[in-house]
């Protein structure tokens, strides 16, 4: 369940940075932290690419130093395992790079290895994903992120985040419906134990 929630959070984060004219270019497990509230934090924008011309003009006008940020030089940045297939033919990063890396990150989190994209066997990928928890959800969204053709790798990140939230809420509802009576009895038992403890403390205080 945590992985599903973090997936939704990272979709929101990547959507936000793309809307603000940035490409991260190095999304991977090593650049993701979990804060004290168990929320995901994307870090290390050292090789981020600024693609919004208005942002570039403002930075140049303000003479702002953006350490390590590229403004479009055709040099490959990133981590090999999380680079998309098109990098061999076109070294210029696009938003589709981040989409691929996001998908590969969560594939590796779940399976402990990166997906072999040489065959682009998305149907086989879907079948493998169905065997894990929340399988139907992962099978419906993750192949969109791991599409070999960058022109077809266009998932709606905001909708994916909402779908992850809906899946978790549905799971919680199902759990409550299935175990509601048991949880009610458990709470009642805890209350009884609490009242008993209070009565014992009262008795001891008068002893």
XYZ file of C-alpha atoms in Angstrom:
207
model
C 0.000 0.000 0.000
C 2.850 2.395 0.747
C 4.369 1.809 -2.683
C 1.047 2.625 -4.319
C 0.760 5.826 -2.277
C 4.335 6.862 -3.085
C 3.687 6.226 -6.766
C 0.802 8.685 -6.651
C 2.949 11.229 -4.830
C 5.794 10.966 -7.348
C 3.340 11.358 -10.224
C 2.190 14.617 -8.612
C 5.786 15.788 -8.102
C 6.896 15.049 -11.668
C 3.749 16.655 -13.054
C 4.551 19.779 -11.033
C 8.175 20.103 -12.165
C 7.207 19.496 -15.802
C 4.532 22.181 -15.597
C 7.217 24.532 -14.284
C 9.580 23.964 -17.176
C 11.974 21.394 -15.715
C 13.066 17.868 -16.579
C 14.713 16.082 -13.655
C 16.741 13.618 -15.806
C 17.833 11.387 -12.926
C 14.742 9.929 -11.262
C 15.741 6.713 -9.495
C 15.351 5.108 -6.043
C 18.600 6.708 -4.866
C 17.163 10.188 -5.464
C 13.974 9.548 -3.535
C 13.792 10.129 0.214
C 11.028 9.390 2.690
C 10.358 12.073 5.289
C 9.291 11.644 8.924
C 5.625 11.661 7.864
C 6.283 8.778 5.459
C 5.892 10.991 2.402
C 8.061 10.808 -0.680
C 10.583 13.572 -1.486
C 12.355 13.824 -4.863
C 15.889 15.218 -4.506
C 19.058 15.986 -6.509
C 18.166 18.424 -9.270
C 21.864 18.823 -10.107
C 21.459 17.642 -13.708
C 17.947 18.998 -14.210
C 17.239 20.501 -17.620
C 15.382 23.787 -17.951
C 13.096 23.571 -20.987
C 10.860 26.580 -20.418
C 12.306 29.520 -22.358
C 10.603 32.060 -20.092
C 12.349 30.492 -17.095
C 15.685 30.616 -18.911
C 15.230 34.272 -19.833
C 14.330 35.187 -16.256
C 17.331 33.333 -14.852
C 19.678 34.996 -17.320
C 18.196 38.418 -16.610
C 18.630 37.929 -12.889
C 22.075 36.396 -13.454
C 21.030 33.529 -11.257
C 23.561 30.730 -10.943
C 21.948 27.332 -11.479
C 24.721 24.969 -10.449
C 24.938 21.924 -12.647
C 21.704 22.619 -14.531
C 21.942 22.214 -18.266
C 20.162 24.551 -20.664
C 19.959 22.140 -23.556
C 23.435 20.831 -24.373
C 23.067 17.425 -26.106
C 24.937 15.465 -23.454
C 23.459 12.384 -21.800
C 22.815 12.838 -18.092
C 21.213 10.352 -15.750
C 21.735 6.819 -14.490
C 22.117 4.039 -17.059
C 19.520 1.657 -15.575
C 16.826 4.335 -15.713
C 17.559 5.894 -19.104
C 14.897 5.337 -21.792
C 15.512 3.351 -24.993
C 15.550 6.419 -27.258
C 18.683 7.785 -25.597
C 20.837 5.725 -27.996
C 19.460 7.665 -30.969
C 18.631 11.030 -29.433
C 20.614 12.332 -26.443
C 18.383 15.387 -25.980
C 16.249 14.858 -22.874
C 12.490 15.256 -22.996
C 9.731 14.912 -20.427
C 9.294 11.333 -21.681
C 12.673 10.542 -20.066
C 11.282 11.333 -16.628
C 8.151 9.310 -17.356
C 10.253 6.269 -18.238
C 12.492 6.662 -15.189
C 9.458 7.005 -12.910
C 7.998 3.772 -14.270
C 11.302 1.920 -14.086
C 11.848 3.114 -10.517
C 8.621 1.573 -9.296
C 9.131 -1.559 -11.371
C 12.456 -2.076 -9.630
C 10.982 -1.336 -6.205
C 8.461 -4.125 -6.738
C 10.553 -6.699 -8.588
C 14.102 -5.825 -7.417
C 15.408 -5.621 -10.999
C 14.931 -3.281 -13.974
C 12.681 -4.312 -16.835
C 14.254 -5.652 -20.036
C 12.681 -3.315 -22.574
C 14.462 -4.774 -25.632
C 11.324 -6.671 -26.702
C 8.835 -3.992 -25.577
C 6.592 -6.866 -24.476
C 3.962 -4.771 -22.729
C 1.429 -7.622 -22.701
C 3.919 -9.837 -20.840
C 4.644 -6.961 -18.494
C 0.942 -6.601 -17.691
C 0.644 -10.293 -16.881
C 3.610 -10.125 -14.480
C 2.163 -7.069 -12.768
C -1.202 -8.748 -12.201
C 0.444 -11.273 -9.874
C 1.405 -8.665 -7.254
C -0.681 -6.704 -4.747
C -2.876 -4.096 -6.462
C -2.024 -6.019 -9.631
C -4.924 -4.692 -11.702
C -3.914 -1.122 -10.898
C -0.240 -1.625 -11.758
C -1.101 -3.540 -14.941
C -3.312 -0.673 -16.054
C -0.856 2.192 -15.433
C 2.782 1.059 -15.407
C 2.986 -0.138 -19.042
C 2.095 3.414 -20.087
C 5.319 4.575 -18.403
C 7.455 1.807 -19.927
C 6.362 2.218 -23.538
C 9.486 2.087 -25.736
C 8.152 4.704 -28.159
C 8.461 8.108 -26.433
C 5.664 9.526 -28.596
C 3.293 6.962 -27.081
C 4.708 7.304 -23.561
C 2.232 9.958 -22.517
C 0.393 8.984 -19.329
C -1.609 11.685 -17.590
C 0.352 12.030 -14.350
C -2.386 13.826 -12.460
C -4.931 11.144 -13.365
C -2.464 8.396 -12.401
C -2.016 10.023 -8.989
C -5.791 10.206 -8.533
C -6.163 6.576 -9.584
C -3.590 5.525 -7.001
C -5.527 7.443 -4.353
C -8.808 5.852 -5.451
C -7.267 2.366 -5.294
C -6.045 2.936 -1.743
C -9.371 4.367 -0.608
C -11.177 1.420 -2.190
C -8.819 -0.987 -0.446
C -9.530 0.727 2.875
C -13.285 0.538 2.299
C -13.042 -3.166 1.429
C -10.980 -3.812 4.550
C -13.481 -2.012 6.770
C -16.392 -3.879 5.210
C -14.648 -7.211 5.584
C -13.272 -6.709 9.073
C -15.590 -4.052 10.473
C -17.283 -6.307 13.032
C -13.954 -7.680 14.214
C -12.479 -4.180 14.566
C -15.555 -3.098 16.511
C -15.163 -5.993 18.938
C -11.427 -5.256 19.232
C -12.086 -1.613 20.116
C -14.698 -2.693 22.672
C -12.210 -5.118 24.202
C -9.583 -2.356 24.429
C -12.103 -0.076 26.140
C -13.009 -2.790 28.628
C -9.342 -3.374 29.407
C -8.878 0.363 29.848
C -11.820 0.660 32.235
C -10.596 -2.367 34.176
C -7.132 -0.816 34.493
C -8.664 2.404 35.830
C -10.701 0.501 38.417
C -7.616 -1.439 39.538
C -5.665 1.822 39.888
C -8.489 3.270 41.987
C -8.524 0.237 44.253
C -4.726 0.409 44.689
C -4.896 4.120 45.501
C -7.212 3.409 48.419
C -5.227 0.410 49.656
